[in-house]
Coordinates of C-alpha atoms in Angstrom, one line a residue:
X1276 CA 21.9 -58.1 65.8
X1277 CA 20.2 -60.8 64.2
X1278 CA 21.9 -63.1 61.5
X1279 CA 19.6 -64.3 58.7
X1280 CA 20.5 -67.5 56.7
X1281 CA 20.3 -66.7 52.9
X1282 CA 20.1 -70.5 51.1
X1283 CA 20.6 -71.1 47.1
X1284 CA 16.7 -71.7 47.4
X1285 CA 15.9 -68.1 48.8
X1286 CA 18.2 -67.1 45.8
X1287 CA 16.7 -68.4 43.3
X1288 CA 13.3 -67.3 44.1
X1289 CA 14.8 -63.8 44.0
X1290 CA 16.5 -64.5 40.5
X1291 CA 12.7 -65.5 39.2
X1292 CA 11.2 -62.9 40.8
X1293 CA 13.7 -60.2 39.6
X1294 CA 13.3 -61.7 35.9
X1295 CA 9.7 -61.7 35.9
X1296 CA 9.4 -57.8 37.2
X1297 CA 11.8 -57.5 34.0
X1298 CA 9.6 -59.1 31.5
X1299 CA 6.8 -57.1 32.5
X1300 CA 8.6 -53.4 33.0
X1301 CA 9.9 -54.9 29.2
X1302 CA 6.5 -55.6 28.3
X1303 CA 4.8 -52.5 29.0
X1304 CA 7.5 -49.8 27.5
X1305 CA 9.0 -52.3 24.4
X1306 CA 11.0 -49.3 22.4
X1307 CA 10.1 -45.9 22.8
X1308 CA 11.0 -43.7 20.2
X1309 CA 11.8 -40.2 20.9
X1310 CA 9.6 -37.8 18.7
X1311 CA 12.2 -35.2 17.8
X1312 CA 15.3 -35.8 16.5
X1313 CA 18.5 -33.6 16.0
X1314 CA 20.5 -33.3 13.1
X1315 CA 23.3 -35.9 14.2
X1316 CA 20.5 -38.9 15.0
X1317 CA 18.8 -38.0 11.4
X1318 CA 22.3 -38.5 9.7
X1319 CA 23.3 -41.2 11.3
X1320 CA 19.9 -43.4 11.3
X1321 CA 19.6 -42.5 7.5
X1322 CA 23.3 -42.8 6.9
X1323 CA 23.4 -39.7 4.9
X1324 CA 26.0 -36.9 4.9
X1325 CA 25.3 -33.3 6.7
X1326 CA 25.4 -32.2 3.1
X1327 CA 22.6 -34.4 1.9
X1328 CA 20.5 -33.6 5.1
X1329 CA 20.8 -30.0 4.4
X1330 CA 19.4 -30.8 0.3
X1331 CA 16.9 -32.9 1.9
X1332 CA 15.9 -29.2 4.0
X1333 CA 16.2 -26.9 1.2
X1334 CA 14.2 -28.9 -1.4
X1335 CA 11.4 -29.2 1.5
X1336 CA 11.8 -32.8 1.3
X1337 CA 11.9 -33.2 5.2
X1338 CA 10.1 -30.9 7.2
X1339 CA 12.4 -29.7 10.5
X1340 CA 11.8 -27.2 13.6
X1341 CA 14.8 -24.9 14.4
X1342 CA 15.1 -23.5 18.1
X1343 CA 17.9 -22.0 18.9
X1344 CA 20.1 -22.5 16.1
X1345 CA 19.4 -26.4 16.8
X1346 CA 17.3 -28.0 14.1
X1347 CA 15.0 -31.0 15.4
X1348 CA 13.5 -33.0 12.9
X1349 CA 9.9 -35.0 13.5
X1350 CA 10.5 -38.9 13.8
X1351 CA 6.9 -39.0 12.2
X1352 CA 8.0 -37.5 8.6
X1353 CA 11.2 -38.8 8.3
X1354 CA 8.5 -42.1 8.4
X1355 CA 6.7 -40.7 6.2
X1356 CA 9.3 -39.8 3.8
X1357 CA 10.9 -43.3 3.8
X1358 CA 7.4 -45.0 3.0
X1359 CA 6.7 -42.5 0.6
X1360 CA 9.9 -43.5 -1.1
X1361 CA 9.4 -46.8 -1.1
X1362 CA 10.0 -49.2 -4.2
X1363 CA 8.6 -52.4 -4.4
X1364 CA 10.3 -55.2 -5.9
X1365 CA 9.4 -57.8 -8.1
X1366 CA 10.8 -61.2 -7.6
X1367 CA 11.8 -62.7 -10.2
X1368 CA 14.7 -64.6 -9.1
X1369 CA 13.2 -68.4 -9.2
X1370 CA 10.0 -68.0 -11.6

């Protein structure tokens, strides 16, 4: 059995090689968004009550799939919707 010798040199290479793999797996895949998103992920990334969410699905404001009893709504239109919605302002604070 063999002993090998690990120095401070041999790890620190290792700690720049390790961060640069994890730059570039970062690079490559920065945030994925998932496409579909259930009810509780809606609520909670618009902040909204289940109440509101459900007025939001019977005024056909936000388009949803429902499989099994499980509603999935598309991360694409709730997009939509929140540009859609959008107000721009007017700054008027220092003129």
């Amino acid at each position: 059995m063999a002993i090998e010798v690990i120095t401070r040199e041999d790890l620190n290479e290792f700690r720049i090689l390790l961060l640069s793999d994890l730059k570039e797996l970062l690079k490559v895949n920065p945030q994925q968004t998932k496409q579909w998103l259930k009810s509780g992920e809606v609520r909670k990334l618009l902040n909204i009550s289940p109440g509101t969410l459900q007025t939001l699905r019977i005024n056909k404001t936000l388009t949803y799939t429902k499989i099994g009893g499980i509603l999935y709504y598309d991360n694409a239109d709730i997009d939509k919707l929140l540009s859609a919605n959008k107000v721009t302002a007017n700054p008027t604070l220092f003129k």
